[in-house]
């Protein structure tokens, strides 16, 4: 049996999210604040028998933060199980509890729901309202407190709680003040009294992220070594353990009979008699040895000593590094789970929160590449690209955050096995960060990877990281293998593809006077042009109708378009870094300064090929400054990937451009000063964006940011 689906409605930072799981090892990845801990806590509320019963009484902070008011709304946590054993005892447990009986009388799937809702009286009051009675609705809701809520566990439900229409029907349509006249709904399933009996039958281990390993080892309640020893002690034959008990008892007697012990006892009694008299003195006094003679108490005296790496010294757990201590702690918890697993529970669940804490990257990859127990389901949350690298993409849930809204994506949903395989091969430790990104730029080469981040920072004054954009170098033009992830069915995040059309920048028609090098170049350009056109057709077909994916094309190649849009001076400044011969340098400067694409195109590509495109990009990067022009296709790709630019972000970009245009001191141009004052009004909301965009033409006359503003929607 394993968890196949988890539905979260109005729970903490989830308005409506569905996570899907498979047998074996599953991964939940996401940025900080995306809700990974909340997902694990929701599962624990449903299945962890160690959760305090008081945890089931939720509070105001457990409601989705995006609700205008929590009053009247419901929290629903629903778990679906699949692959339920056909064993008669197991079937009986579910048939009378949470199981959804199939047509042949066998439970194949089961549901278990935690519903936190207003009590019946509140629901009846809302049900009695006439449609659109906002005053009546508000009057009822204003009086509702958290004490008016109840926790309900149900099973045998086939309701789709994630369907907004279903939620409005059973809970109510607060936007229109419409409520059903019914207060009980069979679709919610059969009520389960108390805690679900299944929790008593499953093995469940949770390893939290913020673990203080030293404190855990010093606490007898949480010490993982003591837990293991207690677990094993329950399996020790009492006859076999009896000699140890007898020796402990004998040691206690011998300690008590020591001459010094008896002398101290006598002296204590004499002193009491002398001080208080016989009448008020205790009648009996003994000094007893408290050496435990029970297994649990004996095991509490055992401590773990470890020699870290090649050390010959065995020290206590407190002497280890954070990484070493965490590795030992994780190992013991995994062994604890293994012991539980061996007891043949109905199902075995292991939840690990952020296993990467304090662990070396190699340990992360190795440990969780190998983790797994037959018949057990393991779910771990992480924001480590090293762990995501060894995760099976078909068993990954991605949590994304957009303001207060968090959502769950399944990146392999709807993909063919071949497509899944292609994606999996691309997700190495570098490229797997696209799974964590708010938005993505896919590029085909080193030049784009090196120069685009520099241009963005120098021109806009903000980094790609600040924009929430991850730039991924595919290393080829095989974008389709990765870009399939970004789709309404899979990862609902924006992805912009940046690639070259490779259109010829010169006449490729053969001429009688062409030298061999020219003929070779023309043939290469012609072939590239054909390939580029075919690539565009394929990408345009893939992106059509996909709101999350779009492609942006350099007319020629990155290097040629970089010069063509107004950056010839940057390449000219790099000539001396590439060539040593004065004649070559002079000729290169002439060609790069030409308006003829045939001349500057041939020269810039010759320089790139001579140095290697990656190294040439590094050389160019030293010349990038605030006057650099971002090629239009790259600029448009950035705008698409980021999505809506907030007022604050636009203000910060324009503030930076003002500073770049300001000579400082008393020499500030009057037009720039007036523009700055208007910009401050824009930040306060006194001027709208279209107005500030129009006025930028005068305030930032000739500045390259104007083209960026024109491209903003």
XYZ file of C-alpha atoms in Angstrom:
713
model
C 0.000 0.000 0.000
C 1.256 3.475 -0.795
C 0.046 7.072 -0.873
C -0.974 7.917 -4.429
C -2.426 11.400 -3.963
C -2.490 14.202 -1.419
C -5.019 17.027 -1.785
C -4.693 20.240 0.232
C -7.533 22.750 0.318
C -7.098 26.028 2.233
C -4.240 24.573 4.262
C -1.577 27.109 5.214
C 0.053 28.374 1.992
C -2.006 26.085 -0.268
C -5.317 27.234 -1.659
C -5.853 24.192 -3.851
C -3.005 21.784 -4.524
C -2.733 18.159 -5.561
C 0.468 16.133 -5.103
C 0.856 12.695 -6.647
C 3.135 9.948 -5.373
C 4.353 6.553 -6.530
C 5.758 3.466 -4.876
C 9.339 3.711 -3.658
C 11.245 6.973 -3.330
C 9.451 10.279 -3.993
C 10.859 13.795 -3.996
C 9.255 17.116 -3.118
C 11.375 20.034 -4.275
C 10.883 23.748 -4.056
C 12.352 27.040 -2.991
C 12.263 28.263 0.599
C 8.753 29.183 1.648
C 7.100 27.070 -1.041
C 5.360 24.824 1.501
C 7.517 21.694 1.691
C 7.292 21.516 5.491
C 3.542 22.096 5.360
C 3.092 19.167 2.966
C 4.986 16.837 5.272
C 3.047 18.070 8.284
C -0.227 17.417 6.473
C 0.837 13.811 5.834
C 1.855 13.471 9.473
C -1.536 14.740 10.628
C -3.079 11.884 8.683
C -0.701 9.001 9.386
C 1.747 9.723 12.206
C 0.478 8.119 15.380
C 3.000 10.169 17.363
C 1.283 13.448 16.526
C -0.339 14.945 19.604
C -4.096 14.738 19.496
C -4.229 18.493 20.088
C -2.654 18.949 16.651
C -5.943 17.916 15.049
C -7.565 21.024 16.467
C -6.364 23.494 13.894
C -6.301 27.267 14.351
C -6.517 30.498 12.398
C -2.887 30.271 11.239
C -3.596 26.928 9.535
C -5.958 28.540 7.021
C -4.718 29.569 3.586
C -3.173 32.999 3.929
C -4.741 34.285 0.711
C -8.305 34.101 2.061
C -9.791 37.509 2.741
C -11.255 35.910 5.869
C -10.953 32.353 7.155
C -14.347 32.439 8.826
C -16.797 29.994 7.286
C -14.189 28.312 5.074
C -13.066 24.697 5.410
C -9.635 23.105 5.552
C -9.529 19.751 3.774
C -6.587 17.352 3.780
C -7.247 14.222 1.753
C -4.966 11.189 1.311
C -5.570 8.490 -1.282
C -4.031 5.010 -0.995
C -3.518 2.479 -3.758
C -2.242 -1.105 -4.078
C -4.065 -2.288 -0.985
C -3.286 -5.888 -0.091
C -5.920 -8.502 -0.829
C -5.178 -10.131 2.531
C -8.488 -10.803 4.276
C -7.539 -8.985 7.486
C -6.339 -5.929 5.565
C -9.444 -5.890 3.390
C -11.674 -6.069 6.463
C -9.877 -3.097 7.992
C -10.588 -0.898 4.982
C -14.047 -2.181 4.177
C -15.178 -1.061 7.605
C -13.071 2.117 7.545
C -11.841 4.107 4.596
C -11.937 1.749 1.633
C -13.764 2.375 -1.600
C -15.145 -1.049 -2.483
C -14.891 -1.943 -6.167
C -17.456 -3.815 -8.193
C -15.902 -7.181 -7.309
C -16.053 -6.431 -3.591
C -12.302 -5.865 -3.242
C -10.858 -2.615 -1.903
C -8.207 -1.413 -4.355
C -8.235 2.228 -3.404
C -8.936 4.009 -0.134
C -9.377 7.616 0.928
C -8.815 9.239 4.269
C -9.881 12.842 4.861
C -9.338 15.388 7.595
C -11.982 18.095 7.390
C -11.847 21.165 9.617
C -15.175 22.972 9.287
C -17.665 25.163 11.166
C -19.940 23.246 13.498
C -23.419 22.214 12.472
C -25.148 25.259 13.975
C -23.000 27.674 11.939
C -23.561 25.619 8.793
C -27.334 25.577 9.414
C -27.350 29.352 9.888
C -25.600 29.841 6.552
C -27.883 27.298 4.843
C -30.939 29.247 5.966
C -29.822 32.424 4.187
C -31.424 33.610 0.982
C -29.156 33.929 -2.041
C -27.130 37.140 -2.197
C -27.898 38.022 1.424
C -24.482 39.571 2.074
C -25.582 41.376 5.223
C -26.900 38.150 6.737
C -23.781 36.223 5.746
C -21.455 38.841 7.212
C -23.470 38.988 10.431
C -23.104 35.215 10.894
C -19.426 35.100 9.990
C -18.481 38.030 12.237
C -19.573 36.003 15.268
C -17.612 32.870 14.253
C -14.541 31.985 16.331
C -12.124 29.104 16.012
C -13.969 27.408 18.876
C -16.951 27.096 16.529
C -14.950 24.676 14.355
C -14.852 20.881 14.481
C -12.438 18.265 13.150
C -13.985 15.458 11.129
C -12.261 12.327 9.815
C -13.953 10.528 6.935
C -13.240 7.642 4.607
C -14.787 5.937 1.591
C -15.083 9.201 -0.287
C -14.750 9.569 -4.019
C -15.194 13.347 -4.055
C -12.810 15.538 -6.013
C -12.053 18.102 -3.326
C -9.795 20.035 -5.706
C -12.756 20.895 -7.943
C -13.697 24.523 -7.124
C -17.313 23.890 -8.142
C -17.568 21.024 -5.647
C -16.087 23.197 -2.893
C -18.580 26.005 -3.591
C -21.474 23.517 -3.487
C -20.653 21.940 -0.116
C -18.978 24.911 1.628
C -20.584 27.886 -0.055
C -19.970 30.613 -2.586
C -18.827 33.491 -0.382
C -18.324 35.849 -3.319
C -22.031 35.637 -4.133
C -23.387 34.771 -0.676
C -24.895 31.508 -1.898
C -25.112 28.417 0.287
C -26.679 25.011 -0.124
C -29.770 24.286 1.907
C -28.117 21.012 2.941
C -25.536 20.759 5.717
C -24.481 17.122 5.289
C -23.115 15.656 2.080
C -22.681 11.929 1.393
C -19.797 12.705 -0.966
C -17.638 13.561 2.049
C -17.590 9.873 2.926
C -18.306 7.875 6.042
C -17.377 9.383 9.380
C -14.545 7.600 11.175
C -14.763 7.873 14.959
C -11.576 8.914 16.700
C -8.247 8.249 15.081
C -8.104 6.083 11.997
C -7.323 2.528 12.987
C -5.013 2.232 10.002
C -2.489 4.520 11.735
C -2.036 1.800 14.333
C -1.210 -0.689 11.629
C 1.382 1.235 9.640
C 5.037 1.959 10.266
C 5.723 5.705 10.138
C 9.051 7.479 10.698
C 9.637 11.215 10.334
C 13.045 12.905 10.276
C 12.725 16.646 10.656
C 14.960 19.256 9.041
C 15.899 21.573 11.896
C 17.424 18.902 14.032
C 19.736 19.630 16.937
C 21.568 16.322 16.818
C 23.412 16.800 20.116
C 20.203 17.602 22.010
C 18.417 14.691 20.353
C 21.078 12.276 21.604
C 20.957 13.697 25.141
C 17.171 13.406 25.380
C 16.052 9.901 26.343
C 12.751 10.456 24.571
C 14.321 11.367 21.206
C 17.696 9.599 21.376
C 17.749 7.474 18.185
C 20.303 5.041 19.668
C 18.079 4.424 22.693
C 15.079 3.984 20.393
C 16.943 1.295 18.455
C 18.073 -0.462 21.630
C 14.560 -0.413 23.054
C 13.256 -1.744 19.790
C 15.645 -4.650 19.904
C 15.241 -5.208 23.625
C 11.625 -6.075 23.047
C 12.823 -9.004 20.980
C 15.328 -10.316 23.575
C 14.482 -13.630 25.113
C 13.681 -13.010 28.807
C 15.461 -16.227 29.751
C 18.562 -15.001 27.915
C 18.364 -11.592 29.637
C 17.823 -12.998 33.162
C 21.550 -13.564 33.947
C 22.240 -9.875 33.194
C 19.443 -8.868 35.566
C 20.795 -11.131 38.289
C 24.320 -9.718 37.900
C 22.960 -6.159 38.173
C 21.049 -7.117 41.320
C 24.168 -8.744 42.789
C 26.256 -5.618 42.015
C 23.682 -3.466 43.801
C 23.935 -5.695 46.898
C 27.731 -5.658 46.852
C 27.852 -1.871 46.499
C 25.418 -1.443 49.385
C 27.519 -3.748 51.641
C 30.791 -1.881 51.060
C 32.395 -0.953 54.398
C 32.576 2.765 53.585
C 28.932 2.810 52.522
C 27.839 1.186 55.805
C 30.060 3.533 57.821
C 28.517 6.615 56.154
C 25.024 5.198 56.802
C 25.782 4.724 60.516
C 27.305 8.199 60.758
C 24.219 9.744 59.178
C 21.923 8.021 61.685
C 24.103 9.013 64.633
C 24.214 12.625 63.475
C 20.427 12.765 63.084
C 19.914 11.265 66.545
C 22.315 13.755 68.009
C 20.671 16.705 66.357
C 16.959 15.866 66.553
C 16.671 13.192 69.138
C 15.389 9.675 68.873
C 11.715 10.608 68.739
C 11.948 12.794 65.654
C 14.556 10.788 63.762
C 13.655 8.414 60.924
C 13.175 4.835 61.992
C 14.976 3.423 58.956
C 17.681 4.768 56.626
C 19.532 2.904 53.932
C 21.954 3.726 51.126
C 20.935 1.696 48.102
C 22.585 1.236 44.738
C 20.345 2.281 41.841
C 22.109 0.336 39.106
C 19.157 -0.483 36.827
C 18.163 -4.067 36.330
C 15.649 -3.430 33.520
C 16.584 -3.442 29.843
C 15.262 0.066 29.060
C 17.098 1.610 32.002
C 20.297 -0.294 31.325
C 20.293 0.883 27.720
C 20.052 4.541 28.825
C 23.597 4.279 30.143
C 24.944 3.350 26.697
C 26.537 6.135 24.674
C 27.662 6.240 21.045
C 31.347 6.933 20.329
C 32.530 7.580 16.785
C 35.859 8.136 15.056
C 35.236 10.584 12.187
C 36.763 9.598 8.845
C 40.314 8.242 9.350
C 40.610 9.388 12.949
C 41.952 6.840 15.407
C 40.168 8.623 18.258
C 36.651 7.603 19.224
C 34.821 10.633 20.529
C 31.322 11.411 21.690
C 28.677 12.596 19.249
C 29.242 16.179 20.444
C 32.832 16.029 19.134
C 31.772 15.338 15.544
C 31.338 17.950 12.833
C 27.783 19.025 12.011
C 27.914 16.910 8.868
C 29.283 13.887 10.681
C 26.710 14.145 13.473
C 23.860 14.513 10.974
C 25.074 11.517 8.998
C 25.105 9.376 12.152
C 21.672 10.675 13.160
C 20.203 9.950 9.719
C 21.765 6.505 9.725
C 20.220 5.604 13.069
C 16.812 6.917 12.025
C 17.006 4.896 8.807
C 17.919 1.834 10.846
C 14.985 2.551 13.159
C 12.750 2.577 10.114
C 14.322 -0.666 8.898
C 13.556 -2.352 12.237
C 9.949 -1.192 12.008
C 9.774 -2.292 8.396
C 10.873 -5.779 9.351
C 7.829 -6.139 11.607
C 5.592 -6.471 8.529
C 3.311 -3.511 9.115
C 0.384 -2.887 6.811
C 2.452 -0.188 5.092
C 5.762 1.528 5.725
C 6.237 5.277 5.362
C 9.448 7.251 5.802
C 9.379 11.066 5.590
C 12.662 12.993 5.533
C 12.740 16.778 5.591
C 15.732 18.437 3.909
C 18.180 15.526 4.206
C 20.933 17.696 2.738
C 21.394 19.609 6.011
C 25.139 19.814 6.749
C 25.950 16.914 4.403
C 28.681 17.027 1.772
C 27.331 17.017 -1.773
C 28.833 13.590 -2.495
C 27.181 12.177 0.614
C 23.853 13.707 -0.414
C 23.955 12.068 -3.813
C 25.258 8.716 -2.634
C 22.998 8.352 0.385
C 19.794 9.164 -1.448
C 20.707 7.446 -4.645
C 20.890 4.235 -2.623
C 18.072 4.771 -0.162
C 15.102 2.509 -0.530
C 13.404 -0.424 1.120
C 11.284 -2.967 -0.660
C 7.619 -2.395 0.118
C 8.245 1.011 1.704
C 7.283 4.452 0.491
C 9.823 7.203 1.094
C 9.000 10.889 0.669
C 11.646 13.510 1.172
C 11.635 17.250 0.665
C 14.671 19.161 -0.549
C 16.016 22.298 -2.182
C 19.298 20.589 -3.074
C 20.090 20.279 -6.779
C 22.408 17.399 -5.924
C 19.539 15.363 -4.524
C 17.183 16.371 -7.317
C 19.820 15.125 -9.748
C 19.402 11.553 -8.526
C 15.624 11.833 -8.250
C 13.389 10.086 -10.732
C 11.510 12.810 -12.586
C 8.392 10.624 -12.595
C 8.399 10.677 -8.800
C 8.909 14.395 -8.296
C 6.483 17.028 -7.052
C 7.558 20.622 -7.559
C 6.188 23.292 -5.242
C 6.073 26.781 -6.663
C 5.342 30.057 -4.888
C 3.834 33.153 -6.461
C 3.199 35.692 -3.726
C 0.975 33.986 -1.168
C -0.123 31.316 -3.636
C 1.673 27.969 -3.684
C 1.003 25.274 -6.218
C 2.171 21.729 -6.901
C 3.411 20.494 -10.273
C 4.170 17.018 -11.582
C 6.854 17.541 -14.254
C 6.311 14.210 -16.021
C 2.514 14.444 -16.326
C 1.344 13.567 -19.834
C 4.838 12.831 -21.194
C 5.732 9.714 -23.154
C 8.398 7.346 -21.771
C 10.850 8.642 -24.394
C 10.197 12.241 -23.383
C 10.647 11.383 -19.707
C 13.953 9.689 -20.531
C 15.193 12.717 -22.454
C 14.330 15.067 -19.592
C 15.949 12.761 -17.058
C 19.245 12.727 -18.937
C 19.370 16.520 -19.011
C 18.755 16.977 -15.296
C 22.297 16.815 -14.022
C 23.417 18.841 -11.008
C 23.662 22.043 -13.052
C 20.547 21.901 -15.161
C 18.342 20.484 -12.408
C 18.159 23.985 -10.935
C 15.505 24.717 -13.560
C 13.161 22.663 -11.367
C 13.648 25.208 -8.568
C 13.466 28.350 -10.699
C 10.616 30.865 -10.707
C 11.210 31.232 -14.446
C 13.774 30.002 -16.951
C 15.866 31.160 -19.911
C 17.103 28.282 -22.063
C 20.152 29.157 -24.187
C 22.212 27.092 -26.595
C 25.797 28.108 -25.924
C 28.522 29.461 -23.657
C 28.422 32.976 -25.077
C 24.803 33.523 -24.035
C 25.362 31.869 -20.663
C 28.297 34.173 -19.893
C 27.125 37.482 -21.337
C 23.357 37.639 -20.740
C 23.668 37.801 -16.906
C 26.340 40.499 -17.228
C 24.278 42.582 -19.664
C 21.170 42.376 -17.492
C 23.043 43.477 -14.377
C 24.898 46.323 -16.079
C 21.934 47.662 -18.059
C 18.971 47.066 -15.734
C 20.792 47.312 -12.432
C 19.263 44.052 -11.211
C 20.515 40.501 -11.607
C 18.750 37.546 -13.145
C 18.601 36.100 -9.630
C 16.788 39.215 -8.405
C 14.362 38.790 -11.287
C 13.842 35.157 -10.274
C 15.161 33.882 -13.612
C 17.456 30.874 -13.961
C 19.567 30.732 -17.099
C 20.208 27.190 -18.324
C 22.755 26.383 -21.011
C 21.412 23.404 -22.914
C 24.711 23.094 -24.757
C 22.960 22.443 -28.057
C 19.816 23.344 -29.929
C 17.869 20.388 -28.510
C 15.475 22.611 -26.580
C 12.472 20.359 -27.092
C 13.906 17.734 -24.752
C 13.739 20.091 -21.785
C 11.155 22.713 -22.711
C 8.369 20.091 -22.679
C 8.424 20.507 -18.892
C 6.842 23.944 -19.122
C 3.195 23.337 -19.820
C -0.205 23.749 -18.196
C -0.190 20.003 -17.368
C 3.305 20.041 -15.862
C 5.427 22.955 -14.609
C 3.385 26.155 -14.752
C 6.317 28.551 -14.895
C 7.479 30.750 -17.721
C 10.268 29.503 -19.937
C 11.847 31.535 -22.749
C 13.982 29.815 -25.384
C 16.791 31.941 -26.820
C 18.296 30.600 -30.013
C 19.722 31.635 -33.388
C 17.959 31.662 -36.712
C 21.409 31.514 -38.312
C 20.202 33.581 -41.285
C 23.067 34.457 -43.581
C 24.433 37.947 -43.026
C 26.003 38.032 -46.501
C 25.129 36.981 -50.018
C 25.711 33.232 -50.160
C 25.463 33.042 -53.938
C 28.792 31.718 -55.322
C 30.827 34.273 -57.251
C 33.696 33.617 -59.678
C 36.163 35.609 -57.589
C 35.464 33.819 -54.292
C 38.548 32.484 -52.554
C 38.390 29.055 -50.834
C 37.761 30.554 -47.380
C 34.901 32.682 -48.689
C 33.342 29.732 -50.487
C 33.625 27.643 -47.351
C 31.988 30.373 -45.267
C 29.116 30.819 -47.750
C 28.414 27.095 -47.777
C 28.448 26.995 -43.988
C 26.126 29.979 -43.719
C 23.728 28.462 -46.236
C 23.573 25.151 -44.376
C 23.096 26.901 -41.052
C 20.321 29.034 -42.505
C 18.398 25.966 -43.659
C 18.822 24.313 -40.249
C 17.821 27.508 -38.442
C 14.632 27.870 -40.455
C 13.693 24.261 -39.724
C 14.421 24.803 -36.006
C 12.103 27.812 -35.953
C 9.263 25.853 -37.541
C 9.643 23.131 -34.929
C 9.837 25.508 -31.977
C 6.952 27.656 -33.199
C 4.824 24.526 -33.430
C 5.818 23.475 -29.913
C 5.166 26.871 -28.339
C 1.870 27.573 -30.137
C -0.961 27.843 -27.638
C 1.379 27.353 -24.654
C 1.160 30.314 -22.302
C 4.195 29.101 -20.351
C 6.652 28.712 -23.232
C 7.890 30.954 -26.037
C 10.912 31.166 -28.345
C 12.982 34.239 -29.237
C 15.392 34.297 -32.157
C 18.600 36.066 -33.080
C 18.364 36.981 -36.745
C 21.862 35.679 -37.365
C 23.941 34.502 -34.418
C 24.461 35.983 -30.974
C 27.796 37.559 -31.843
C 26.581 39.098 -35.110
C 23.355 40.415 -33.568
C 25.307 41.799 -30.617
C 27.293 44.026 -32.974
C 24.323 44.830 -35.213
C 22.179 46.286 -32.418
C 24.771 48.913 -31.492
C 27.616 47.261 -29.580
C 30.418 47.463 -32.133
C 32.484 49.569 -29.709
C 32.524 46.706 -27.175
C 33.972 44.312 -29.729
C 36.403 46.964 -31.000
C 37.640 47.403 -27.430
C 38.368 43.663 -27.343
C 40.417 43.559 -30.552
C 43.721 43.985 -28.748
C 42.775 41.110 -26.400
C 42.417 38.805 -29.416
C 45.054 39.870 -31.934
C 48.690 40.853 -31.521
C 49.606 41.987 -35.056
C 49.067 45.739 -35.584
C 47.834 45.275 -39.169
C 45.264 42.684 -38.117
C 44.126 44.901 -35.289
C 43.688 47.884 -37.593
C 41.820 45.921 -40.236
C 39.557 44.361 -37.591
C 38.623 47.770 -36.216
C 37.732 49.004 -39.700
C 35.537 45.986 -40.395
C 33.815 46.044 -37.009
C 33.055 49.751 -37.385
C 31.454 49.201 -40.793
C 27.702 49.292 -41.247
C 27.975 46.403 -43.692
C 26.916 43.101 -42.009
C 29.181 41.227 -44.404
C 32.208 42.975 -42.941
C 31.396 43.159 -39.230
C 29.685 39.738 -39.284
C 32.715 37.976 -40.774
C 35.082 39.709 -38.384
C 33.220 39.109 -35.129
C 32.707 35.429 -35.975
C 36.363 35.138 -36.923
C 37.326 36.563 -33.514
C 34.923 34.235 -31.698
C 36.174 31.184 -33.556
C 39.798 32.212 -33.086
C 39.490 32.528 -29.297
C 36.711 30.003 -28.819
C 33.203 31.346 -28.236
C 33.294 30.848 -24.470
C 36.613 32.620 -23.953
C 35.682 35.361 -26.404
C 32.521 35.940 -24.353
C 34.645 36.283 -21.210
C 36.781 38.897 -22.977
C 33.660 40.779 -24.103
C 32.239 40.580 -20.593
C 35.024 42.881 -19.381
C 33.765 45.542 -21.809
C 30.075 45.377 -20.901
C 28.813 48.489 -19.127
C 25.584 50.457 -18.639
C 25.805 51.762 -22.213
C 25.608 48.248 -23.685
C 22.519 47.535 -25.780
C 20.754 44.293 -24.950
C 19.795 42.671 -28.283
C 16.024 43.015 -28.794
C 15.286 39.268 -28.874
C 17.094 38.758 -25.551
C 15.340 41.751 -24.024
C 11.951 40.395 -25.068
C 12.814 36.911 -23.760
C 13.651 38.362 -20.341
C 10.373 40.274 -20.215
C 8.401 37.157 -21.133
C 10.221 34.956 -18.628
C 9.769 37.350 -15.734
C 6.128 38.127 -16.473
C 4.555 41.211 -14.901
C 7.075 43.797 -13.735
C 5.955 45.324 -10.455
C 5.920 49.061 -9.833
C 8.749 48.733 -7.322
C 10.895 46.776 -9.767
C 10.322 49.281 -12.572
C 11.126 52.119 -10.182
C 14.400 50.479 -9.125
C 15.419 49.916 -12.757
C 14.657 53.518 -13.728
C 16.321 54.849 -10.588
C 19.447 52.989 -11.648
C 19.255 54.445 -15.157
C 18.872 57.941 -13.704
C 22.035 57.418 -11.676
C 23.873 56.180 -14.790
C 22.803 59.317 -16.677
C 23.649 61.700 -13.862
C 27.128 63.264 -13.898
C 26.686 64.144 -10.255
C 27.146 67.287 -8.231
C 25.620 70.500 -9.503
C 25.748 69.334 -13.095
C 22.507 67.338 -13.004
C 20.595 68.205 -16.201
C 17.305 69.970 -15.480
C 15.332 67.488 -17.612
C 16.799 64.592 -15.636
C 15.982 66.307 -12.329
C 12.374 66.857 -13.394
C 12.153 63.230 -14.489
C 13.492 62.050 -11.151
C 10.809 64.006 -9.328
C 8.156 62.423 -11.557
C 9.664 59.036 -10.895
C 9.221 59.557 -7.160
C 5.580 60.398 -7.824
C 5.275 57.154 -9.809
C 6.553 55.178 -6.840
C 3.906 56.812 -4.643
C 1.179 55.897 -7.135
C 0.548 59.495 -8.215
C 1.674 58.783 -11.798
C 0.763 55.683 -13.814
C 3.202 53.557 -15.797
C 2.128 54.764 -19.232
C 2.764 58.346 -18.160
C 6.221 57.615 -16.786
C 6.999 55.598 -19.904
C 6.138 58.579 -22.123
C 8.112 60.995 -19.980
C 11.144 58.719 -19.999
C 11.814 59.754 -23.605
C 12.678 63.269 -22.394
C 14.104 62.448 -18.994
C 16.329 59.617 -20.262
C 16.847 60.882 -23.802
C 18.646 58.382 -25.970
C 18.999 55.851 -23.155
C 18.788 52.177 -24.157
C 16.264 51.557 -21.379
C 13.634 53.244 -23.559
C 13.440 50.207 -25.832
C 12.987 48.033 -22.745
C 10.112 50.210 -21.518
C 8.476 50.086 -24.938
C 8.527 46.288 -24.839
C 6.798 46.103 -21.459
C 3.097 45.317 -21.786
